[in-house]
PDB file of C-alpha atoms in Angstrom:
ATOM      1  CA  MET X   1     138.725 214.923  60.908  1.00  0.00           C
ATOM      2  CA  CYS X   2     136.825 211.860  61.342  1.00  0.00           C
ATOM      3  CA  LYS X   3     135.574 209.728  58.292  1.00  0.00           C
ATOM      4  CA  LEU X   4     132.549 208.783  57.773  1.00  0.00           C
ATOM      5  CA  PRO X   5     131.888 205.215  57.494  1.00  0.00           C
ATOM      6  CA  TYR X   6     132.003 203.520  54.014  1.00  0.00           C
ATOM      7  CA  ASN X   7     127.967 202.580  54.697  1.00  0.00           C
ATOM      8  CA  PHE X   8     127.128 206.284  55.241  1.00  0.00           C
ATOM      9  CA  LEU X   9     128.563 207.701  51.801  1.00  0.00           C
ATOM     10  CA  SER X  10     127.116 204.520  50.297  1.00  0.00           C
ATOM     11  CA  ARG X  11     123.266 204.456  51.068  1.00  0.00           C
ATOM     12  CA  PHE X  12     123.371 208.321  49.820  1.00  0.00           C
ATOM     13  CA  MET X  13     125.135 208.483  47.181  1.00  0.00           C
ATOM     14  CA  ASP X  14     122.407 207.472  44.755  1.00  0.00           C
ATOM     15  CA  ARG X  15     121.027 209.957  42.536  1.00  0.00           C
ATOM     16  CA  ASP X  16     117.902 208.856  41.724  1.00  0.00           C
ATOM     17  CA  GLU X  17     116.543 208.053  45.011  1.00  0.00           C
ATOM     18  CA  LEU X  18     117.676 211.154  46.618  1.00  0.00           C
ATOM     19  CA  LEU X  19     116.024 213.533  44.286  1.00  0.00           C
ATOM     20  CA  GLN X  20     112.347 211.920  44.260  1.00  0.00           C
ATOM     21  CA  GLN X  21     113.234 211.959  48.657  1.00  0.00           C
ATOM     22  CA  LEU X  22     113.643 215.448  47.785  1.00  0.00           C
ATOM     23  CA  LYS X  23     110.820 215.907  45.266  1.00  0.00           C
ATOM     24  CA  ASN X  24     108.578 213.879  48.016  1.00  0.00           C
ATOM     25  CA  GLY X  25     108.995 217.006  50.217  1.00  0.00           C
ATOM     26  CA  ASP X  26     111.895 214.858  52.691  1.00  0.00           C
ATOM     27  CA  ILE X  27     113.823 217.641  55.029  1.00  0.00           C
ATOM     28  CA  LYS X  28     116.783 215.000  55.512  1.00  0.00           C
ATOM     29  CA  ALA X  29     116.615 214.316  52.054  1.00  0.00           C
ATOM     30  CA  LEU X  30     117.228 217.779  51.607  1.00  0.00           C
ATOM     31  CA  ALA X  31     120.034 218.351  54.583  1.00  0.00           C
ATOM     32  CA  ARG X  32     122.012 215.340  52.962  1.00  0.00           C
ATOM     33  CA  ILE X  33     122.343 216.829  48.799  1.00  0.00           C
ATOM     34  CA  ILE X  34     123.499 220.234  50.111  1.00  0.00           C
ATOM     35  CA  SER X  35     126.452 218.392  52.232  1.00  0.00           C
ATOM     36  CA  LEU X  36     127.683 215.741  49.047  1.00  0.00           C
ATOM     37  CA  VAL X  37     127.267 219.501  47.023  1.00  0.00           C
ATOM     38  CA  GLU X  38     128.922 221.720  50.068  1.00  0.00           C
ATOM     39  CA  ASN X  39     131.931 218.641  50.241  1.00  0.00           C
ATOM     40  CA  GLU X  40     132.400 218.179  46.804  1.00  0.00           C
ATOM     41  CA  HIS X  41     131.347 214.179  46.826  1.00  0.00           C
ATOM     42  CA  PRO X  42     131.520 212.595  43.536  1.00  0.00           C
ATOM     43  CA  GLY X  43     128.407 212.683  41.803  1.00  0.00           C
ATOM     44  CA  TYR X  44     127.471 216.086  42.989  1.00  0.00           C
ATOM     45  CA  GLU X  45     127.531 218.013  40.047  1.00  0.00           C
ATOM     46  CA  GLU X  46     125.074 214.762  38.423  1.00  0.00           C
ATOM     47  CA  ILE X  47     122.365 215.737  41.065  1.00  0.00           C
ATOM     48  CA  LEU X  48     122.428 219.593  40.881  1.00  0.00           C
ATOM     49  CA  GLN X  49     122.759 218.991  36.883  1.00  0.00           C
ATOM     50  CA  SER X  50     118.879 216.913  37.628  1.00  0.00           C
ATOM     51  CA  ILE X  51     117.294 219.679  39.647  1.00  0.00           C
ATOM     52  CA  PRO X  52     114.191 221.033  38.536  1.00  0.00           C
ATOM     53  CA  ALA X  53     114.461 224.387  38.317  1.00  0.00           C
ATOM     54  CA  SER X  54     112.292 226.584  40.473  1.00  0.00           C
ATOM     55  CA  ALA X  55     111.245 231.118  40.970  1.00  0.00           C
ATOM     56  CA  ALA X  56     111.604 231.296  44.522  1.00  0.00           C
ATOM     57  CA  LYS X  57     112.255 234.329  45.482  1.00  0.00           C
ATOM     58  CA  ILE X  58     115.766 235.254  47.984  1.00  0.00           C
ATOM     59  CA  ILE X  59     116.017 237.473  50.899  1.00  0.00           C
ATOM     60  CA  GLY X  60     119.555 239.007  51.686  1.00  0.00           C
ATOM     61  CA  ILE X  61     119.760 240.156  55.387  1.00  0.00           C
ATOM     62  CA  THR X  62     123.798 242.192  55.868  1.00  0.00           C
ATOM     63  CA  GLY X  63     125.381 244.143  58.286  1.00  0.00           C
ATOM     64  CA  PRO X  64     128.846 244.598  59.955  1.00  0.00           C
ATOM     65  CA  PRO X  65     129.005 242.272  63.069  1.00  0.00           C
ATOM     66  CA  GLY X  66     126.625 242.990  66.109  1.00  0.00           C
ATOM     67  CA  ALA X  67     123.925 244.338  64.246  1.00  0.00           C
ATOM     68  CA  GLY X  68     121.190 241.767  64.908  1.00  0.00           C
ATOM     69  CA  LYS X  69     120.921 240.246  62.108  1.00  0.00           C
ATOM     70  CA  SER X  70     120.322 236.636  63.153  1.00  0.00           C
ATOM     71  CA  THR X  71     117.947 238.495  65.760  1.00  0.00           C
ATOM     72  CA  LEU X  72     116.225 239.867  62.527  1.00  0.00           C
ATOM     73  CA  VAL X  73     115.771 237.147  61.237  1.00  0.00           C
ATOM     74  CA  ASP X  74     114.108 235.420  64.257  1.00  0.00           C
ATOM     75  CA  GLY X  75     111.404 238.006  64.082  1.00  0.00           C
ATOM     76  CA  LEU X  76     110.580 237.852  60.191  1.00  0.00           C
ATOM     77  CA  VAL X  77     111.006 233.729  60.444  1.00  0.00           C
ATOM     78  CA  GLY X  78     107.820 234.093  62.946  1.00  0.00           C
ATOM     79  CA  LEU X  79     105.638 236.662  61.010  1.00  0.00           C
ATOM     80  CA  LEU X  80     105.936 234.205  57.877  1.00  0.00           C
ATOM     81  CA  VAL X  81     105.354 231.426  59.215  1.00  0.00           C
ATOM     82  CA  GLU X  82     102.225 232.849  60.799  1.00  0.00           C
ATOM     83  CA  LYS X  83     100.828 233.179  57.177  1.00  0.00           C
ATOM     84  CA  GLY X  84     101.776 229.516  56.837  1.00  0.00           C
ATOM     85  CA  LYS X  85     104.804 229.991  55.293  1.00  0.00           C
ATOM     86  CA  LYS X  86     107.580 227.289  54.808  1.00  0.00           C
ATOM     87  CA  ILE X  87     111.214 229.137  54.697  1.00  0.00           C
ATOM     88  CA  ALA X  88     114.447 228.081  54.311  1.00  0.00           C
ATOM     89  CA  VAL X  89     117.365 229.705  56.631  1.00  0.00           C
ATOM     90  CA  LEU X  90     120.946 229.651  55.492  1.00  0.00           C
ATOM     91  CA  CYS X  91     122.741 231.084  58.530  1.00  0.00           C
ATOM     92  CA  ILE X  92     126.754 232.045  56.975  1.00  0.00           C
ATOM     93  CA  ASP X  93     128.871 231.646  59.759  1.00  0.00           C
ATOM     94  CA  PRO X  94     132.748 232.748  59.626  1.00  0.00           C
ATOM     95  CA  SER X  95     135.215 229.742  59.275  1.00  0.00           C
ATOM     96  CA  SER X  96     137.005 228.239  61.386  1.00  0.00           C
ATOM     97  CA  ALA X  97     141.134 229.033  60.513  1.00  0.00           C
ATOM     98  CA  PHE X  98     141.771 224.848  61.034  1.00  0.00           C
ATOM     99  CA  ASN X  99     139.517 222.156  59.344  1.00  0.00           C
ATOM    100  CA  TRP X 100     137.163 225.264  57.734  1.00  0.00           C
ATOM    101  CA  GLY X 101     133.670 224.372  59.954  1.00  0.00           C
ATOM    102  CA  ALA X 102     131.010 227.223  60.990  1.00  0.00           C
ATOM    103  CA  VAL X 103     131.666 228.552  64.312  1.00  0.00           C
ATOM    104  CA  LEU X 104     127.953 228.683  65.052  1.00  0.00           C
ATOM    105  CA  GLY X 105     127.868 231.445  67.651  1.00  0.00           C
ATOM    106  CA  ASP X 106     125.050 233.251  66.749  1.00  0.00           C
ATOM    107  CA  ARG X 107     122.575 230.114  65.989  1.00  0.00           C
ATOM    108  CA  ILE X 108     121.433 230.278  69.558  1.00  0.00           C
ATOM    109  CA  ARG X 109     119.106 233.092  68.479  1.00  0.00           C
ATOM    110  CA  MET X 110     117.109 230.847  66.464  1.00  0.00           C
ATOM    111  CA  SER X 111     116.742 227.885  68.103  1.00  0.00           C
ATOM    112  CA  ASP X 112     113.014 228.046  68.728  1.00  0.00           C
ATOM    113  CA  TRP X 113     112.870 227.392  64.690  1.00  0.00           C
ATOM    114  CA  TYR X 114     114.943 223.926  64.864  1.00  0.00           C
ATOM    115  CA  THR X 115     112.258 221.823  65.353  1.00  0.00           C
ATOM    116  CA  HIS X 116     109.647 223.528  63.702  1.00  0.00           C
ATOM    117  CA  PRO X 117     107.789 221.831  60.338  1.00  0.00           C
ATOM    118  CA  ASN X 118     107.432 224.302  57.938  1.00  0.00           C
ATOM    119  CA  VAL X 119     111.542 226.374  58.831  1.00  0.00           C
ATOM    120  CA  PHE X 120     114.832 224.541  57.657  1.00  0.00           C
ATOM    121  CA  ILE X 121     117.954 225.615  58.840  1.00  0.00           C
ATOM    122  CA  ARG X 122     121.437 225.679  57.706  1.00  0.00           C
ATOM    123  CA  SER X 123     124.571 227.397  58.524  1.00  0.00           C
ATOM    124  CA  LEU X 124     127.717 227.306  56.542  1.00  0.00           C
ATOM    125  CA  ALA X 125     130.679 228.204  56.389  1.00  0.00           C
ATOM    126  CA  THR X 126     132.669 230.933  54.006  1.00  0.00           C
ATOM    127  CA  ARG X 127     135.647 228.703  54.624  1.00  0.00           C
ATOM    128  CA  GLY X 128     137.753 231.296  52.420  1.00  0.00           C
ATOM    129  CA  SER X 129     135.266 233.176  50.454  1.00  0.00           C
ATOM    130  CA  MET X 130     136.120 236.917  50.736  1.00  0.00           C
ATOM    131  CA  GLY X 131     132.549 237.993  49.150  1.00  0.00           C
ATOM    132  CA  GLY X 132     130.240 236.901  53.293  1.00  0.00           C
ATOM    133  CA  LEU X 133     128.983 233.994  51.813  1.00  0.00           C
ATOM    134  CA  HIS X 134     129.935 230.272  50.885  1.00  0.00           C
ATOM    135  CA  PRO X 135     131.300 229.223  47.731  1.00  0.00           C
ATOM    136  CA  LYS X 136     128.907 226.821  46.593  1.00  0.00           C
ATOM    137  CA  ILE X 137     126.052 229.216  47.756  1.00  0.00           C
ATOM    138  CA  ILE X 138     124.681 229.445  44.479  1.00  0.00           C
ATOM    139  CA  GLU X 139     123.886 226.028  44.192  1.00  0.00           C
ATOM    140  CA  ILE X 140     123.205 225.879  47.518  1.00  0.00           C
ATOM    141  CA  THR X 141     119.465 227.921  46.861  1.00  0.00           C
ATOM    142  CA  ASP X 142     119.220 225.504  43.624  1.00  0.00           C
ATOM    143  CA  ILE X 143     118.479 222.953  46.110  1.00  0.00           C
ATOM    144  CA  LEU X 144     116.799 224.982  47.643  1.00  0.00           C
ATOM    145  CA  LYS X 145     114.393 226.360  45.316  1.00  0.00           C
ATOM    146  CA  ALA X 146     113.819 223.027  44.367  1.00  0.00           C
ATOM    147  CA  PHE X 147     111.899 221.904  48.156  1.00  0.00           C
ATOM    148  CA  GLN X 148     109.406 224.994  47.025  1.00  0.00           C
ATOM    149  CA  PHE X 149     110.487 226.887  49.943  1.00  0.00           C
ATOM    150  CA  ASP X 150     108.175 230.132  49.733  1.00  0.00           C
ATOM    151  CA  HIS X 151     111.396 232.224  50.675  1.00  0.00           C
ATOM    152  CA  ILE X 152     114.908 231.903  51.820  1.00  0.00           C
ATOM    153  CA  ILE X 153     116.700 233.467  53.547  1.00  0.00           C
ATOM    154  CA  VAL X 154     120.436 234.268  53.564  1.00  0.00           C
ATOM    155  CA  GLU X 155     121.934 235.610  56.283  1.00  0.00           C
ATOM    156  CA  THR X 156     125.546 236.750  55.402  1.00  0.00           C
ATOM    157  CA  VAL X 157     128.772 237.333  57.836  1.00  0.00           C
ATOM    158  CA  GLY X 158     129.226 241.042  57.056  1.00  0.00           C
ATOM    159  CA  VAL X 159     128.848 243.645  54.101  1.00  0.00           C
ATOM    160  CA  GLY X 160     132.316 245.994  53.776  1.00  0.00           C
ATOM    161  CA  GLN X 161     132.824 247.650  49.906  1.00  0.00           C
ATOM    162  CA  SER X 162     134.677 244.454  48.832  1.00  0.00           C
ATOM    163  CA  GLU X 163     131.807 242.175  50.494  1.00  0.00           C
ATOM    164  CA  ILE X 164     128.661 242.644  47.769  1.00  0.00           C
ATOM    165  CA  GLU X 165     127.626 239.168  46.544  1.00  0.00           C
ATOM    166  CA  ILE X 166     124.574 238.972  48.650  1.00  0.00           C
ATOM    167  CA  ALA X 167     123.309 241.477  46.173  1.00  0.00           C
ATOM    168  CA  GLY X 168     123.779 239.655  43.428  1.00  0.00           C
ATOM    169  CA  LEU X 169     122.226 236.681  45.061  1.00  0.00           C
ATOM    170  CA  ALA X 170     119.381 237.620  47.024  1.00  0.00           C
ATOM    171  CA  ASP X 171     115.929 239.412  44.985  1.00  0.00           C
ATOM    172  CA  VAL X 172     116.136 241.997  47.616  1.00  0.00           C
ATOM    173  CA  THR X 173     118.869 242.992  49.848  1.00  0.00           C
ATOM    174  CA  VAL X 174     118.322 243.919  53.354  1.00  0.00           C
ATOM    175  CA  VAL X 175     121.065 246.314  54.740  1.00  0.00           C
ATOM    176  CA  THR X 176     121.283 245.909  59.205  1.00  0.00           C
ATOM    177  CA  LEU X 177     122.903 248.980  61.001  1.00  0.00           C
ATOM    178  CA  VAL X 178     122.674 250.225  64.692  1.00  0.00           C
ATOM    179  CA  PRO X 179     122.591 254.140  65.548  1.00  0.00           C
ATOM    180  CA  GLU X 180     126.645 253.932  66.731  1.00  0.00           C
ATOM    181  CA  ALA X 181     127.564 252.475  63.366  1.00  0.00           C
ATOM    182  CA  GLY X 182     128.749 256.161  61.533  1.00  0.00           C
ATOM    183  CA  ASP X 183     131.652 255.724  61.352  1.00  0.00           C
ATOM    184  CA  GLU X 184     131.266 252.177  60.122  1.00  0.00           C
ATOM    185  CA  VAL X 185     128.574 253.579  57.347  1.00  0.00           C
ATOM    186  CA  GLN X 186     130.994 256.446  56.262  1.00  0.00           C
ATOM    187  CA  THR X 187     133.501 253.541  55.131  1.00  0.00           C
ATOM    188  CA  MET X 188     131.074 251.267  53.796  1.00  0.00           C
ATOM    189  CA  LYS X 189     129.376 254.338  51.919  1.00  0.00           C
ATOM    190  CA  ALA X 190     129.997 253.235  48.260  1.00  0.00           C
ATOM    191  CA  GLY X 191     128.829 249.570  48.775  1.00  0.00           C
ATOM    192  CA  LEU X 192     126.064 250.143  50.700  1.00  0.00           C
ATOM    193  CA  MET X 193     124.463 252.464  47.786  1.00  0.00           C
ATOM    194  CA  GLU X 194     124.935 250.278  45.750  1.00  0.00           C
ATOM    195  CA  ILE X 195     123.522 247.071  47.420  1.00  0.00           C
ATOM    196  CA  ALA X 196     120.342 248.495  49.291  1.00  0.00           C
ATOM    197  CA  ASP X 197     117.223 247.713  48.791  1.00  0.00           C
ATOM    198  CA  ILE X 198     116.304 248.616  52.330  1.00  0.00           C
ATOM    199  CA  PHE X 199     117.989 249.340  55.410  1.00  0.00           C
ATOM    200  CA  VAL X 200     116.802 248.824  59.145  1.00  0.00           C
ATOM    201  CA  VAL X 201     118.974 250.895  61.989  1.00  0.00           C
ATOM    202  CA  ASN X 202     117.950 248.662  64.315  1.00  0.00           C
ATOM    203  CA  LYS X 203     117.699 248.697  67.768  1.00  0.00           C
ATOM    204  CA  SER X 204     116.688 252.075  67.541  1.00  0.00           C
ATOM    205  CA  ASP X 205     116.036 252.799  70.882  1.00  0.00           C
ATOM    206  CA  ARG X 206     119.085 253.395  71.885  1.00  0.00           C
ATOM    207  CA  PRO X 207     119.668 257.560  72.192  1.00  0.00           C
ATOM    208  CA  ASP X 208     120.620 259.204  68.649  1.00  0.00           C
ATOM    209  CA  ALA X 209     118.552 256.547  66.463  1.00  0.00           C
ATOM    210  CA  ASP X 210     116.610 259.812  64.950  1.00  0.00           C
ATOM    211  CA  LEU X 211     119.523 261.352  64.655  1.00  0.00           C
ATOM    212  CA  PHE X 212     121.127 258.543  62.689  1.00  0.00           C
ATOM    213  CA  VAL X 213     118.718 257.767  60.551  1.00  0.00           C
ATOM    214  CA  ARG X 214     118.133 261.614  59.856  1.00  0.00           C
ATOM    215  CA  ASN X 215     121.986 261.083  58.799  1.00  0.00           C
ATOM    216  CA  LEU X 216     121.966 258.283  56.727  1.00  0.00           C
ATOM    217  CA  GLN X 217     118.861 259.555  54.624  1.00  0.00           C
ATOM    218  CA  GLN X 218     120.795 262.392  53.970  1.00  0.00           C
ATOM    219  CA  MET X 219     124.113 260.516  53.345  1.00  0.00           C
ATOM    220  CA  LEU X 220     121.839 258.712  50.357  1.00  0.00           C
ATOM    221  CA  ALA X 221     120.122 261.734  49.058  1.00  0.00           C
ATOM    222  CA  PRO X 222     122.712 262.067  46.056  1.00  0.00           C
ATOM    223  CA  ALA X 223     121.648 258.627  44.978  1.00  0.00           C
ATOM    224  CA  PHE X 224     118.150 258.984  44.402  1.00  0.00           C
ATOM    225  CA  SER X 225     119.049 260.278  41.340  1.00  0.00           C
ATOM    226  CA  LYS X 226     120.246 256.917  40.850  1.00  0.00           C
ATOM    227  CA  HIS X 227     118.188 254.457  41.356  1.00  0.00           C
ATOM    228  CA  TYR X 228     114.780 253.996  39.853  1.00  0.00           C
ATOM    229  CA  HIS X 229     113.545 253.811  43.332  1.00  0.00           C
ATOM    230  CA  GLU X 230     114.129 255.754  47.131  1.00  0.00           C
ATOM    231  CA  VAL X 231     115.961 253.362  49.379  1.00  0.00           C
ATOM    232  CA  PRO X 232     113.733 253.193  52.589  1.00  0.00           C
ATOM    233  CA  VAL X 233     115.232 253.814  56.161  1.00  0.00           C
ATOM    234  CA  VAL X 234     112.578 251.231  58.842  1.00  0.00           C
ATOM    235  CA  LYS X 235     113.346 251.857  62.582  1.00  0.00           C
ATOM    236  CA  THR X 236     113.642 248.383  64.295  1.00  0.00           C
ATOM    237  CA  VAL X 237     114.239 247.137  67.938  1.00  0.00           C
ATOM    238  CA  ALA X 238     113.906 243.252  66.790  1.00  0.00           C
ATOM    239  CA  SER X 239     114.424 242.246  70.242  1.00  0.00           C
ATOM    240  CA  GLN X 240     111.496 243.298  70.815  1.00  0.00           C
ATOM    241  CA  LYS X 241     109.689 242.557  67.531  1.00  0.00           C
ATOM    242  CA  GLN X 242     109.141 246.487  67.139  1.00  0.00           C
ATOM    243  CA  GLY X 243     109.090 247.576  63.397  1.00  0.00           C
ATOM    244  CA  LEU X 244     109.280 244.276  61.861  1.00  0.00           C
ATOM    245  CA  THR X 245     105.608 244.191  60.726  1.00  0.00           C
ATOM    246  CA  GLU X 246     106.589 246.910  58.636  1.00  0.00           C
ATOM    247  CA  LEU X 247     109.858 245.555  57.541  1.00  0.00           C
ATOM    248  CA  LEU X 248     108.060 242.089  56.443  1.00  0.00           C
ATOM    249  CA  ASP X 249     105.598 244.598  54.450  1.00  0.00           C
ATOM    250  CA  LEU X 250     108.235 246.526  52.759  1.00  0.00           C
ATOM    251  CA  ILE X 251     110.735 243.213  51.928  1.00  0.00           C
ATOM    252  CA  LEU X 252     106.893 241.488  50.541  1.00  0.00           C
ATOM    253  CA  HIS X 253     106.667 244.356  48.350  1.00  0.00           C
ATOM    254  CA  GLN X 254     109.293 245.010  46.711  1.00  0.00           C
ATOM    255  CA  LEU X 255     110.147 241.323  46.416  1.00  0.00           C
ATOM    256  CA  GLN X 256     107.120 241.460  43.861  1.00  0.00           C
ATOM    257  CA  LYS X 257     109.344 243.951  41.729  1.00  0.00           C
ATOM    258  CA  SER X 258     112.169 241.869  41.625  1.00  0.00           C
ATOM    259  CA  HIS X 259     114.164 241.600  38.901  1.00  0.00           C
ATOM    260  CA  LEU X 260     117.686 240.288  37.303  1.00  0.00           C
ATOM    261  CA  THR X 261     120.125 243.322  37.314  1.00  0.00           C
ATOM    262  CA  ASP X 262     123.909 244.060  36.570  1.00  0.00           C
ATOM    263  CA  LYS X 263     125.221 242.341  39.846  1.00  0.00           C
ATOM    264  CA  THR X 264     123.234 238.735  39.214  1.00  0.00           C
ATOM    265  CA  PHE X 265     125.382 238.570  35.942  1.00  0.00           C
ATOM    266  CA  TRP X 266     128.127 239.997  37.600  1.00  0.00           C
ATOM    267  CA  LEU X 267     128.155 236.847  41.024  1.00  0.00           C
ATOM    268  CA  LEU X 268     127.199 234.432  38.169  1.00  0.00           C
ATOM    269  CA  ALA X 269     130.710 235.378  36.107  1.00  0.00           C
ATOM    270  CA  GLU X 270     132.588 235.911  39.533  1.00  0.00           C
ATOM    271  CA  ARG X 271     131.190 232.303  40.315  1.00  0.00           C
ATOM    272  CA  ALA X 272     132.321 231.531  36.666  1.00  0.00           C
ATOM    273  CA  PHE X 273     136.166 232.251  37.184  1.00  0.00           C
ATOM    274  CA  TYR X 274     136.001 230.901  40.333  1.00  0.00           C
ATOM    275  CA  LEU X 275     134.498 226.589  39.220  1.00  0.00           C
ATOM    276  CA  VAL X 276     137.965 227.602  36.193  1.00  0.00           C
ATOM    277  CA  GLN X 277     140.276 228.811  38.941  1.00  0.00           C
ATOM    278  CA  GLN X 278     139.238 225.136  41.241  1.00  0.00           C
ATOM    279  CA  LYS X 279     139.220 223.006  38.299  1.00  0.00           C
ATOM    280  CA  ARG X 280     142.475 224.295  37.026  1.00  0.00           C
ATOM    281  CA  MET X 281     143.963 224.245  40.487  1.00  0.00           C
ATOM    282  CA  LYS X 282     142.525 221.394  41.824  1.00  0.00           C
ATOM    283  CA  ASP X 283     146.295 219.351  41.742  1.00  0.00           C
ATOM    284  CA  VAL X 284     148.149 222.239  43.876  1.00  0.00           C
ATOM    285  CA  ASP X 285     148.798 221.685  47.014  1.00  0.00           C
ATOM    286  CA  LYS X 286     149.206 224.709  49.121  1.00  0.00           C
ATOM    287  CA  ALA X 287     151.194 222.708  51.945  1.00  0.00           C
ATOM    288  CA  VAL X 288     153.736 221.204  49.498  1.00  0.00           C
ATOM    289  CA  ALA X 289     153.576 224.389  47.479  1.00  0.00           C
TER     290      ALA X 289
END
């Protein structure tokens, strides 16, 4: 692994300077602070403690691989930018088994926004986390909230019965599926019922999309009595920008009534346990052990 020059680290480890730059809307300072936190450079905890609280809302986009999550996010970003909103996107990617780096396989789908002044996109690796998110996801989203983005979108690696962290992090969780996902839905049924605020059936121009939507609604029907609202199902063709306006309207409506849930407290408890485990085992070397 290439080591950064000493001058690079010393230049950007001034906490007060970085925080002031963040407050002034310096996008470079935002990226540097995220890097410091992500890589746990000395002093990052003091920076986190100095970041002001914010009530910015988080939109979670999840679903099985190949469901079109990145294309869906790309379309939603476009609609929000048209409304004059500032958007942050965190793309959680699988990790390289050798250096823990992010595998940036699908970022090309959002290439139109990388230089847009109102859009910030950051790819993060899971680094072995089993919940489909980054181990420092809570801290990184807090940093983004301090930058005063209007919306923060988090796209996860995938979803399964055990990968429900996004439901604790996000104010609204969108689960993306495709018409051919019948068997996968059966496998993930319990997890999907628990975490979804909105279902999206993407690529709905494919055969049997309507049948899949009906089956999905019937599958969810027994769970309706346990919800304070029905879980809407939206058909989209993200690659053709179809159905995205309806989806965004539903997301914004759900954000207005979002509130803390048991999943939020579960995520915070998991995070606290992770920190305790990390501190207690910091001197344990897996290679030596």
